[in-house]
Structures are given as C-alpha cells and as structure tokens.
Coordinates of C-alpha atoms and ligand atoms in Angstrom, one line a residue:
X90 CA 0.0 0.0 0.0
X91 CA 0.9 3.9 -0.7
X92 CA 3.5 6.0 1.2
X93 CA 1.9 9.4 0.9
X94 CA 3.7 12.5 0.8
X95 CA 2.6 16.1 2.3
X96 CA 4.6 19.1 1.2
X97 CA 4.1 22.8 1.7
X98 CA 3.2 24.5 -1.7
X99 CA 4.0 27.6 -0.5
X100 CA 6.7 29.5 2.1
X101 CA 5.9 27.6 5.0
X102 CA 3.3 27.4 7.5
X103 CA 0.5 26.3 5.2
X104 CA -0.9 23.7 7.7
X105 CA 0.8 20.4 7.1
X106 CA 0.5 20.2 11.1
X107 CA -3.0 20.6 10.8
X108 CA -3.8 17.7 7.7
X109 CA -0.8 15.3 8.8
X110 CA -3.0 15.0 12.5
X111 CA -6.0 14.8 10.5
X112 CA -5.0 12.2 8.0
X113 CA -2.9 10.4 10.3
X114 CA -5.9 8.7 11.7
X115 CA -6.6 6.3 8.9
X116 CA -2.4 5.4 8.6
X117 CA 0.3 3.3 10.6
X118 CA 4.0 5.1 10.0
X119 CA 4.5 9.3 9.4
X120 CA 8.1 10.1 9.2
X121 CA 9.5 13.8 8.7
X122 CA 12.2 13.7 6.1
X123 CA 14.0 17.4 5.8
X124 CA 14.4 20.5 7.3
X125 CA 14.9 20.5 11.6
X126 CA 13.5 22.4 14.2
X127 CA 12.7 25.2 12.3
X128 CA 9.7 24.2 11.6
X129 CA 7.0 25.1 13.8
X130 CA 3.2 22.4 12.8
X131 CA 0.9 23.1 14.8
X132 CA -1.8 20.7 15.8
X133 CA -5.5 21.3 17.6
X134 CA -6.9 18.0 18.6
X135 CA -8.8 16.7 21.4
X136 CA -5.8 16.9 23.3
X137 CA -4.9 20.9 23.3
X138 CA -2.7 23.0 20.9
X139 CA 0.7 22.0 20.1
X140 CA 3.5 23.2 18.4
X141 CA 5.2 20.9 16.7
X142 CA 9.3 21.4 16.0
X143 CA 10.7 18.2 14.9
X144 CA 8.8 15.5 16.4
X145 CA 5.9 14.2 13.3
X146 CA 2.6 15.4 13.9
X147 CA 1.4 11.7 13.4
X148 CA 2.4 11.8 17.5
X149 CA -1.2 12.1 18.6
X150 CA -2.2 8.9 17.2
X151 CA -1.1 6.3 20.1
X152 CA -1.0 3.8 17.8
X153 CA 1.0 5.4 14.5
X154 CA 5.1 4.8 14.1
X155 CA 6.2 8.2 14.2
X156 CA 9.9 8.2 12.3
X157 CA 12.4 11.3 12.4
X158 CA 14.4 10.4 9.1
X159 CA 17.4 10.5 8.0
X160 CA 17.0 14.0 6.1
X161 CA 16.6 15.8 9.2
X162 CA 19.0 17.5 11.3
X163 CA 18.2 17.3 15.2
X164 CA 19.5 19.7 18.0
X165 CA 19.2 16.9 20.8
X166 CA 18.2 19.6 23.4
X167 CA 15.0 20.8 20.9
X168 CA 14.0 16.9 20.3
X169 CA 14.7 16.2 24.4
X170 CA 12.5 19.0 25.3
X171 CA 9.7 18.7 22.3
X172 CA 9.6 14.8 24.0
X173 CA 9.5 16.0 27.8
X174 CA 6.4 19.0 27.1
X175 CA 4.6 15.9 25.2
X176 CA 5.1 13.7 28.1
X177 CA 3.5 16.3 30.4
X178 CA 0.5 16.2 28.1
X179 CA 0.2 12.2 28.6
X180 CA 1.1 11.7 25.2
X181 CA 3.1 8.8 24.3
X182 CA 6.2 8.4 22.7
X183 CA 6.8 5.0 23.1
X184 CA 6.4 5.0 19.2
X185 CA 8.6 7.9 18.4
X186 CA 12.1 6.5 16.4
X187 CA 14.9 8.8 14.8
X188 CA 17.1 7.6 12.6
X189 CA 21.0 6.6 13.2
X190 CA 22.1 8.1 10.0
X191 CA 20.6 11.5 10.7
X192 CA 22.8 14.8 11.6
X193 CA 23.1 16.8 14.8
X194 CA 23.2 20.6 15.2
X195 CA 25.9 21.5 17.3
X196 CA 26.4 24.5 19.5
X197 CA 28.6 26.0 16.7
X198 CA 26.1 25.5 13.8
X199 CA 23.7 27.5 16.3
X200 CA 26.9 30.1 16.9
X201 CA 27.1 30.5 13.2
X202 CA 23.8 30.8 11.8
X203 CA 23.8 34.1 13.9
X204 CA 27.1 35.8 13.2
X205 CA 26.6 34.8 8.9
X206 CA 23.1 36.3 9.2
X207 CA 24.9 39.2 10.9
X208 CA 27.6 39.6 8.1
X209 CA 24.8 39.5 5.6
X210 CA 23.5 42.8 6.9
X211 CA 21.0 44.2 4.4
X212 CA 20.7 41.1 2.6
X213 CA 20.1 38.8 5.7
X214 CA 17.8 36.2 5.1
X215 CA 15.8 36.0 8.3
X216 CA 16.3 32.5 9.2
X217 CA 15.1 31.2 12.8
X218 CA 19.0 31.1 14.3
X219 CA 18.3 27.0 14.8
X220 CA 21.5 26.3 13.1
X221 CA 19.8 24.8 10.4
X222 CA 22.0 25.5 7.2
X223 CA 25.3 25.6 8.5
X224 CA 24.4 21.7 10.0
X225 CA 23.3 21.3 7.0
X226 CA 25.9 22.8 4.9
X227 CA 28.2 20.5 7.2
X228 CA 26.3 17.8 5.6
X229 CA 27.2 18.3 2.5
X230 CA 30.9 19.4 3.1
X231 CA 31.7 16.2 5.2
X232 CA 31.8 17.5 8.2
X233 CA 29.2 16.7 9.8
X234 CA 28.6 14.6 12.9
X235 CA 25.8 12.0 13.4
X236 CA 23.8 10.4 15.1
X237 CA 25.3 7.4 15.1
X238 CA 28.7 8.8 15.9
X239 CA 27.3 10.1 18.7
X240 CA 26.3 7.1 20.6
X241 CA 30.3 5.5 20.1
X242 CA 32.0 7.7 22.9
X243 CA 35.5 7.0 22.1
X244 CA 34.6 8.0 17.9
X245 CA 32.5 10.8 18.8
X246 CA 35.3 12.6 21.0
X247 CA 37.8 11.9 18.1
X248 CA 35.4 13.5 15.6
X249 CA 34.1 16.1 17.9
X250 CA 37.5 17.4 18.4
X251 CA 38.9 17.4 14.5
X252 CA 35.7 19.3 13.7
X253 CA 35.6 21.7 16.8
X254 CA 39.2 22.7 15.9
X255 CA 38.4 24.2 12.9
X256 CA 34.7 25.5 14.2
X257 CA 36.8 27.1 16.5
X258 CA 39.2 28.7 14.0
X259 CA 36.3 30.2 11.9
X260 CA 34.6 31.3 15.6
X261 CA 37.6 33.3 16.5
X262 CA 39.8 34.2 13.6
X263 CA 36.5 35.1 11.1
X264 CA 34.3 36.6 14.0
X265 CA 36.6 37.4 16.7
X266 CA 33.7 35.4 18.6
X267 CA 34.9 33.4 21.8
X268 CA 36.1 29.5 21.1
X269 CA 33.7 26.6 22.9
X270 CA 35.1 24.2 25.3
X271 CA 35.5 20.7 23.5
X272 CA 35.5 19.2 27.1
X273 CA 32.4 20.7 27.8
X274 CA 30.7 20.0 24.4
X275 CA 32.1 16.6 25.0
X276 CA 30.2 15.7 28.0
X277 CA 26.6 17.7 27.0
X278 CA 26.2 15.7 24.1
X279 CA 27.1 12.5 25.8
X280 CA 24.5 13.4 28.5
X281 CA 22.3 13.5 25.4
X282 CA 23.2 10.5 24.0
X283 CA 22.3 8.6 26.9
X284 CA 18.5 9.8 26.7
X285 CA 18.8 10.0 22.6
X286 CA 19.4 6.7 22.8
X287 CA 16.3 4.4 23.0
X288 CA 14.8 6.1 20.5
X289 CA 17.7 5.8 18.0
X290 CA 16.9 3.1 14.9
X291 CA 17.9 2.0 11.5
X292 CA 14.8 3.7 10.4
X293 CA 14.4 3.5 7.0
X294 CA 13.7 -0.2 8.3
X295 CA 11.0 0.3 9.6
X296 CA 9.4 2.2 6.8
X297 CA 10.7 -0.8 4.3
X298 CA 9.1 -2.9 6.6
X299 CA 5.7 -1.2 6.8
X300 CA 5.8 -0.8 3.0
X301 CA 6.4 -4.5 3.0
X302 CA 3.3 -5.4 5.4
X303 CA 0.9 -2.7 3.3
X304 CA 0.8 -0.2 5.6
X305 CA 0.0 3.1 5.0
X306 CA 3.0 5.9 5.3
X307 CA 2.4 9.5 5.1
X308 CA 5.8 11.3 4.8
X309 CA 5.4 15.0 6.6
X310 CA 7.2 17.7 4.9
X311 CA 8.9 20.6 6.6
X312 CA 8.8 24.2 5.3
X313 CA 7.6 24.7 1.4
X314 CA 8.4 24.1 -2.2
X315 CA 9.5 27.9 -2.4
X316 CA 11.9 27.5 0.3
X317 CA 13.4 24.8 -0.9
X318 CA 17.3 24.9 -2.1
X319 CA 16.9 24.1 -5.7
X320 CA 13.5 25.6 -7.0
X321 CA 13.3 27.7 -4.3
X322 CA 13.5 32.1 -4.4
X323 CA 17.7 31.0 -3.3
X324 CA 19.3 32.3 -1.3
X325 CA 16.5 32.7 0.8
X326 CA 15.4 29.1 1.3
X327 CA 16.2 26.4 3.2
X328 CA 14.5 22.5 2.4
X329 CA 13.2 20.2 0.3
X330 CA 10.5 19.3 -2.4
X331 CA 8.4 15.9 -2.6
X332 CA 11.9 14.9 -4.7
X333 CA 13.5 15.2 -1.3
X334 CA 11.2 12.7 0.2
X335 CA 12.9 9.6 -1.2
X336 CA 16.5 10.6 0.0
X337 CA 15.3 11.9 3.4
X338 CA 14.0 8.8 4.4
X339 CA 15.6 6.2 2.3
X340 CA 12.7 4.6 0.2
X341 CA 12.1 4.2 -3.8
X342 CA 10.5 7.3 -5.1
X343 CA 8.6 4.4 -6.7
X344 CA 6.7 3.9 -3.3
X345 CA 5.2 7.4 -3.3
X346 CA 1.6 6.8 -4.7
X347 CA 0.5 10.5 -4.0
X348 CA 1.9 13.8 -3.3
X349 CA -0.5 16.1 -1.7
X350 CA 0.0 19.8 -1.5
X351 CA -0.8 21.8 1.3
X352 CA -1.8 25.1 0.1
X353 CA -3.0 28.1 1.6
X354 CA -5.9 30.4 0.8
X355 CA -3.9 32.9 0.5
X356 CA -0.2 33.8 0.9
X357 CA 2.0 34.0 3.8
X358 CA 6.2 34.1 3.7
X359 CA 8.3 35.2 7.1
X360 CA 12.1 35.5 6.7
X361 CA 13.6 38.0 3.8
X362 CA 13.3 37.6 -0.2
X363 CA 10.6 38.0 -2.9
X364 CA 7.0 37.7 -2.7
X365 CA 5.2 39.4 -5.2
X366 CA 1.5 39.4 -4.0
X367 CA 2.7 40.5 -0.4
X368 CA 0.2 43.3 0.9
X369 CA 1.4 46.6 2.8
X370 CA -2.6 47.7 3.1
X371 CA -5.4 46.9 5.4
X372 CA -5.9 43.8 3.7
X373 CA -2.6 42.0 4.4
X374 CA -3.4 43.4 8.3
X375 CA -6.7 41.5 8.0
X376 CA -5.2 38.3 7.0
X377 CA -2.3 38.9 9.9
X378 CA -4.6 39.3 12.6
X379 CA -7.9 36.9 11.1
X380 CA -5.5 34.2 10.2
X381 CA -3.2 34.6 13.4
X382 CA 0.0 34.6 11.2
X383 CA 2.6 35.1 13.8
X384 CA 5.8 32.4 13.1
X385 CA 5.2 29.1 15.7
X386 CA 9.0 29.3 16.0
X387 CA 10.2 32.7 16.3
X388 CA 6.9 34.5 16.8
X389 CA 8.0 36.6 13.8
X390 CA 4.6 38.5 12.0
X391 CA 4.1 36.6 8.6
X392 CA 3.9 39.0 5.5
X393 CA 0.7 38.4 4.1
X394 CA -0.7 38.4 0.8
X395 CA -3.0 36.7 -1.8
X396 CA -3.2 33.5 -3.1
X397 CA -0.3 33.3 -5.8
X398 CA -1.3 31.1 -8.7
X399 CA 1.9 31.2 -10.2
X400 CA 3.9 29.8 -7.0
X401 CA 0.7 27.4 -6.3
X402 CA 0.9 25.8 -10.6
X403 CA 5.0 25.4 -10.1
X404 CA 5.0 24.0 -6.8
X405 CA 2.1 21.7 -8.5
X406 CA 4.4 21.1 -11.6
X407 CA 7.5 20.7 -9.6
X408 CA 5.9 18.3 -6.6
X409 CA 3.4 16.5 -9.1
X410 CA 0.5 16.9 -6.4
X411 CA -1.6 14.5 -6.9
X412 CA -4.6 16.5 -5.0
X413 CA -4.2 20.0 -2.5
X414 CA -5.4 20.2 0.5
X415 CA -6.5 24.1 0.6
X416 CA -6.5 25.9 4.1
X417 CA -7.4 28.5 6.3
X418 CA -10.2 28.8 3.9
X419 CA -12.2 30.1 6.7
X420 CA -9.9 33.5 6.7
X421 CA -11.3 34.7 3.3
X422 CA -14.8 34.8 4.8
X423 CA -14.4 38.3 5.5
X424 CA -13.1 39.7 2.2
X425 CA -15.7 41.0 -0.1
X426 CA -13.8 40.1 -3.2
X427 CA -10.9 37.9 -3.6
X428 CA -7.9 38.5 -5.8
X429 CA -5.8 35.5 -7.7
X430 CA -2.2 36.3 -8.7
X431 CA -2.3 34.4 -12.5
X432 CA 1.1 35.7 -13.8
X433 CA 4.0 38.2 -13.1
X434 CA 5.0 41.5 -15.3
X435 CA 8.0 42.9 -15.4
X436 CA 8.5 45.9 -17.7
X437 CA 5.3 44.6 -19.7
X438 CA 7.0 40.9 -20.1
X439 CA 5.1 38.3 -19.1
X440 CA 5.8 35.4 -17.0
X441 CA 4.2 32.3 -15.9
X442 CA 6.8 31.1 -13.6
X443 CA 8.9 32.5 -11.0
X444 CA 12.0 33.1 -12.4
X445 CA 15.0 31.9 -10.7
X446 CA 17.0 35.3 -10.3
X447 CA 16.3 36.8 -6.8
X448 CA 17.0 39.8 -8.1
X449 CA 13.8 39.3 -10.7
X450 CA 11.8 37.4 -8.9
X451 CA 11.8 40.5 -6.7
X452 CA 10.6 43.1 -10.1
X453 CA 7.8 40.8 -10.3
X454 CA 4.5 42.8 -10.6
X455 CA 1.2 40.5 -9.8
X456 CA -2.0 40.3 -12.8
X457 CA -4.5 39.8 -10.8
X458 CA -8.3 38.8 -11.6
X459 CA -10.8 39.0 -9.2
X460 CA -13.2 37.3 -7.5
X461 CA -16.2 37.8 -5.8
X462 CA -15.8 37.5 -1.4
X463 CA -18.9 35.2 0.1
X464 CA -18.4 37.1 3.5
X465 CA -20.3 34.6 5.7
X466 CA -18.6 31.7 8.3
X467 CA -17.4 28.6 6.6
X468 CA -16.3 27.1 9.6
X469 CA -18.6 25.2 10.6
X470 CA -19.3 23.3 7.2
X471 CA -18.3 20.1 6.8
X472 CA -19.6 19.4 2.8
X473 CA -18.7 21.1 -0.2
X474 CA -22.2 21.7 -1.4
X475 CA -23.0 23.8 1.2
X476 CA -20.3 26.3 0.6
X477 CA -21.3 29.8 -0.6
X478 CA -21.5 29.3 -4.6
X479 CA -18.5 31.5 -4.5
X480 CA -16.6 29.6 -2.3
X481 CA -17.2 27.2 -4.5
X482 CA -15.9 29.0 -7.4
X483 CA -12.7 29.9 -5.6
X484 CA -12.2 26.7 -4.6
X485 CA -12.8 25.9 -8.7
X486 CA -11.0 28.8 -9.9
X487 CA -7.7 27.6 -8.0
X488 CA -8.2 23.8 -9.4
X489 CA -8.6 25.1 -12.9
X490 CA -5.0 27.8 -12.1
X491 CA -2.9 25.0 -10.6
X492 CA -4.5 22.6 -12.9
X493 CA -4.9 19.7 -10.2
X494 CA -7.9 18.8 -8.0
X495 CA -8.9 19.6 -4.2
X496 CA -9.3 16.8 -1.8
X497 CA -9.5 18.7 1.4
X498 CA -10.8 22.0 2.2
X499 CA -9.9 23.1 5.9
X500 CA -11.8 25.4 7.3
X501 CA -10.3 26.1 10.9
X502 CA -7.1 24.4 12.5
X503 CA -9.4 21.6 14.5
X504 CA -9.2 18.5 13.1
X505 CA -12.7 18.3 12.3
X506 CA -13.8 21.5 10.8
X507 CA -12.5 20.0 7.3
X508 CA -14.5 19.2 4.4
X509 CA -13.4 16.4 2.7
X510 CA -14.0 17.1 -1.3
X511 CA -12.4 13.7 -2.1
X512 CA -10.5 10.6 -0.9
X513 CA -6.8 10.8 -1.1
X514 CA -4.7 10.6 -2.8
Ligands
GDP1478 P1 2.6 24.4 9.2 O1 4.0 24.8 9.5 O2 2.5 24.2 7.7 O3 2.2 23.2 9.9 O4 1.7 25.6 9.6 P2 1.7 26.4 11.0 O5 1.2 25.5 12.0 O6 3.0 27.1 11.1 O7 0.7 27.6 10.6 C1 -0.7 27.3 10.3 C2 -1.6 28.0 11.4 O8 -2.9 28.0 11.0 C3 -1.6 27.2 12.7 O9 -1.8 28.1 13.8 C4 -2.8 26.3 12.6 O10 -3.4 25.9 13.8 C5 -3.7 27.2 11.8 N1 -4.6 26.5 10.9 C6 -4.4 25.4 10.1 N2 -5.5 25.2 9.2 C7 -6.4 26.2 9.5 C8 -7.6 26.6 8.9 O11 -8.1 25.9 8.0 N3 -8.2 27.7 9.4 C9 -7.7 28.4 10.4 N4 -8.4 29.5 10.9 N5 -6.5 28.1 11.0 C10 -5.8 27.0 10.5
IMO1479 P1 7.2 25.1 8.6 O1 7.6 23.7 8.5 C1 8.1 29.2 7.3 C2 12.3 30.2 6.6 C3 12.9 31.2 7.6 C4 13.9 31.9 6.6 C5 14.4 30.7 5.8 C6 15.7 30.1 6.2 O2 6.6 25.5 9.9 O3 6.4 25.5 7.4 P2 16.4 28.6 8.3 O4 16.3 28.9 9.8 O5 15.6 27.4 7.9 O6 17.8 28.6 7.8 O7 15.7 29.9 7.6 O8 13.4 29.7 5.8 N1 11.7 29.1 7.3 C7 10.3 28.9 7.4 N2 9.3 29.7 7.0 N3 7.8 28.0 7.8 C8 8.8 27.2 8.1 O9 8.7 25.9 8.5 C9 10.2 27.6 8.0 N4 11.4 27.1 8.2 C10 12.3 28.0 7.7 O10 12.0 32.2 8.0 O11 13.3 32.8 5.8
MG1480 MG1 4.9 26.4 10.5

C-alpha cells in the first residue's frame, strides 16, 4: 500500500501540522524527512494546541510509528524538550524512532547561523538562528557529525575534536567570537546520547518494513516548495520538495503513490526575499490578525498576501501533487472580493513562472483577476455543497489555475472543521 507524501506549496506554515494530524488517523507510520527544528506544525486535537518542531505530527495517534528520518537534522536539546512537554500532556512516545544516519546541530552551527546572518547585513535572510544550514551545509561538506557517531564515545570525542578545531578557527579568527570548550561539548552531548538513545533506529527499516506489510506511510514535509534549495526564491530558502522525500528517508520514489500539497488560501512568507503578491494595506493586516500569522518558532509577523497562482501551478508542476489540501479557507470569509495572482510582469514581459534570479523574482508585478468575497462563516461546514457558490468558485478557480484537483478543504485548525471534497490521494 501507498506511502503518501505532504509538502508545503507555498513558504511555510500552510498547515501540514493541521492535515498530517488529520490524516494520520486512517495510517500506521509518518516520518519527517527534511528540514529540523525550524519548523513550527501546529496541531489542535482533542488533546490541546501544540507546536510541533521536529517531532511528526502523526504523534497524537497512540498507535501510528512516528519516524524522524534520515533528512533531518536534530539539536538533541529541541527533540529532548519537544519529548519532555509531550510527556506532560500524557502523550506517548513510546512510538517515536529517529534515525541513526541522521545529523546533529551542534552549539557551533547555532553560533554561526547568527554571526553569517549578521555579516549579511541588508541582505540577511531572516532564518530562525536553529543552526539549520550551516548543519546542513556541514552535511554536504563532510563534516558533519551523526547520530550514530554520537552514541560511540571514544569515535565521537575523536570526531568532535577534529571538527571543533576548525569550528573554533572560523569562531575566533572570522568573527573574533569566543572559542567553545571541547570538554564541555564533550560531555553535554554525551548526556544527550544517553536519553537519545532508546529512540535511536535503522529507520528506514522500519518504513521498508511497513511498505512490506501494506501499511499506509504518510511522509510529513517541513517548510515549502519555495523555500526549498533548488526551485526555491535561493538564497532565501532552506529545504526540500516531494523529490527530497525519497532521499530523506531512504525509500524508492517508486513507493510514493500520492503527493498532496498543502496550500494556503492565501499567501503568507516570514524570513527575507521575494514575494510578489505580499500586501502593505489593510488587507494583508486582515489576514495577519484573522488568520493569526505570527511564526510558531520565532513568533516573527508573517507577511501576508494573496493566493499566488503562479507559485501554487509550479510547486504543483515541480511536486506533481496528486490533490491539494486548501486551508485556512475560513480567513477569506471576510473579504468582499478575492484577488488571484495568475502571472507576473516585469516591464510589460510576461511570466508564468517565478524566475529563478532573486534579483527578478523580486521586479515581479502581480496580474491579478478578481473574484467575488462570500463574506459569511465557513467554519462550521463540513460538505462542499453547502459552501457559498463563490466559495465554490474559488475553490474551482484555483483547481482550474494550478490545474490539479482539491481533496481537502480546511476550514479552521481543528481536526474536524474540514471538508473532505475527495479521498486521497
Ligand atoms: P505548518 O508549519 O504548515 O504546519 O503551519 P503552521 O502551524 O505554522 O501555521 C498554520 C496555522 O494555521 C496554525 O496556527 C494552525 O493551527 C492554523 N490553521 C491550520 N489550518 C487552519 C484553517 O483551516 N483555518 C484556520 N483558521 N487556521 C488554521
Ligand atoms: P514550517 O515547517 C516558514 C524560513 C525562515 C527563513 C528561511 C531560512 O513551519 O512551514 P532557516 O532557519 O531554515 O535557515 O531559515 O526559511 N523558514 C520557514 N518559514 N515556515 C517554516 O517551517 C520555515 N522554516 C524555515 O523564516 O526565511
Ligand atoms: Mg509552520
């Protein structure tokens, strides 16, 4: 039976939290496959509100596999805590697995990610300071150090010190910033390694395993297709697309039976870079304060928008959605008419997709049509008949744009105020 993937289709904070709770109920495994604790999902159930860092939103569901894979990169103290505040919610983790080949943020990924965004000055990219890209930029340039290292004492002090050397070097000879103790960063991470450890598992096992058996897998994405590092608006990015999925967790892309998009209403991006539908008027206010768009990680105020058409068709294109799940449909209830970014003009050129020069992508002007607003509550409807017929033809309008069908309209962040248009994927 199908792994399933969920991916942002925008900047971010679209609502995977919200449908990988949801849909986890009918599934046995979710595993998160990029990005790290700069994520922020979060989840309204039965249970409370919860934000979500690293630890799949599948959690809730005491008797789903929840897998951190291999594509991720964990900061022990985040995933230690995350575990602990779950704990004193009486939820279970007895299910919760990370995977051995995985990397760790270290105190001097954390270190660096503030003194580069520093030295960028104007041109900063606004990321959360989680150490993300330089652990993952260690990644790539060998350097890193996992998980698996970490739980071999005697291997991980012999790594940790040939890599803290030359932390250390770019610290204080680049930054004139103070060096870290490799004693000291010796014996926190073993203290870590000792609680890391029962959760620690070959874990692409597991999901070969469950594939084997039938089970169904959804695969939670982190972040969203425009802050990803290839077809992303680079250098302000960050993760991966649903091409990622297969590497971040070790499976054939040939086991992904659906790809479901995640795809906001309208348009929200925090962090720097382009965004060309962004609103400096009342409206983008409206959608700040109506839609709550404060960041879950760094409280940051989203820069709001609407819907982009252009972003939503490539994310499509690039992801191959299968369906979209659209949400926070419920926020557009108060607009009394709607507007659809369907291309970009710069200079009277016309283009249908974002270009991949920053420095373009930023001239971009948005054609807009517009739609009527239905201006009454949606929240509390649960079939797609009963939406306002121009809620309907929104909903339409965007199918027809991106050129792929709607299986899920939410229409609040509980689990149950979704209408479900058609099965997945
Ligand atoms: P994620 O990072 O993609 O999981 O999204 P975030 O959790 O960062 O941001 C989405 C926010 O919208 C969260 O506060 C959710 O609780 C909330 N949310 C999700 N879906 C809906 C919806 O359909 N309507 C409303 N009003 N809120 C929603
Ligand atoms: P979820 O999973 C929105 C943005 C940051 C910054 C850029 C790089 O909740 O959708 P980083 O710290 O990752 O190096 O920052 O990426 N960013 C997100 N924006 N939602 C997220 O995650 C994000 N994760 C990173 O704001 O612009
Ligand atoms: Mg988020």
């Amino acid at each position: 039976m199908p792994a399933i993937a969920i991916i942002g289709a925008q900047w971010g904070d679209e609502g995977k939290g919200k449908i990988v709770d949801l849909l986890a109920e009918k599934v046995n495994v979710v595993v998160r496959f990029s990005g790290g604790n700069n994520a922020g999902h979060t989840v309204v159930n039965q249970l409370g509100e919860f934000r979500m860092h690293l630890i799949p939103s599948g959690i809730f569901h005491p008797d789903v596999t929840c897998v951190i894979g291999n594509g991720v990169v964990i900061d022990p103290a985040a995933f230690l805590d995350e575990v602990e505040s779950l704990r004193q919610h009486n939820v279970s983790t007895g299910n919760l697995f990370v995977s051995d080949r995985a990397h760790l943020i270290m105190p001097y990924h954390i270190l660096l990610d503030g003194l580069e965004e520093e030295a960028r000055g104007s041109g900063a990219i606004g990321t959360t300071r989680k150490g993300i890209g330089p652990a993952f930029a260690d990644k790539t340039s060998r350097m890193g150090i996992r998980i698996c290292d970490l739980l071999d004492k005697e291997a991980f002090r012999s790594r940790l010190s040939f890599v803290l050397e030359y932390k250390n070097s770019i610290l204080t000879k680049l930054y004139g910033a103070a060096p870290l103790s490799l004693d000291k960063l010796y014996r926190d991470y073993c203290q870590y390694a000792e609680r890391l450890a029962p959760y620690v598992r070959e874990t692409d096992v597991i999901l070969e395993e469950a594939l084997e058996k039938g089970e169904w897998v959804l695969l939670e994405g982190a972040q969203g297709t425009m802050l990803d590092l290839d077809f992303g608006s680079y250098p302000y990015v960050t993760s991966a697309v649903a091409g990622g999925v297969s590497l971040g967790v070790g499976t054939s892309p040939a086991n992904i039976k659906g790809v479901v998009g995640v795809l906001k209403a309208y348009t929200t991006r925090v962090g720097g870079g382009p965004m060309p539908t962004e609103l400096h008027d009342e409206c983008g206010d409206q959608m700040r304060e109506g839609g709550h768009e404060y960041g879950t990680t760094t409280g940051r105020p989203r820069r709001c928008g609407w819907l982009d058409a252009v972003v939503a068709r490539y994310s499509a294109d690039i992801n191959g959605f299968t369906s979209v799940a659209i949400t926070k449909f419920d926020i557009l209830d108060a607009f009394s008419s709607l507007k659809i970014c369907t291309a970009y003009d710069i200079d009277g050129v016309i283009y249908n997709r974002p270009p991949a020069h920053s420095a373009l992508f930023e001239k971009c002007k948005p054609v807009y049509e517009e739609l009527p607003g239905w201006q009454c509550p949606t929240s509390n409807i649960r079939r797609f008949e009963e939406l306002p017929s121009q809620a309907q033809a929104y909903v339409r309008r965007i199918e027809e744009l991106i050129g792929c069908p709607a299986s899920i309209i939410s229409v609040g962040a509980a689990r149950e105020q979704t209408i479900m248009v058609r099965p997945i994927p």
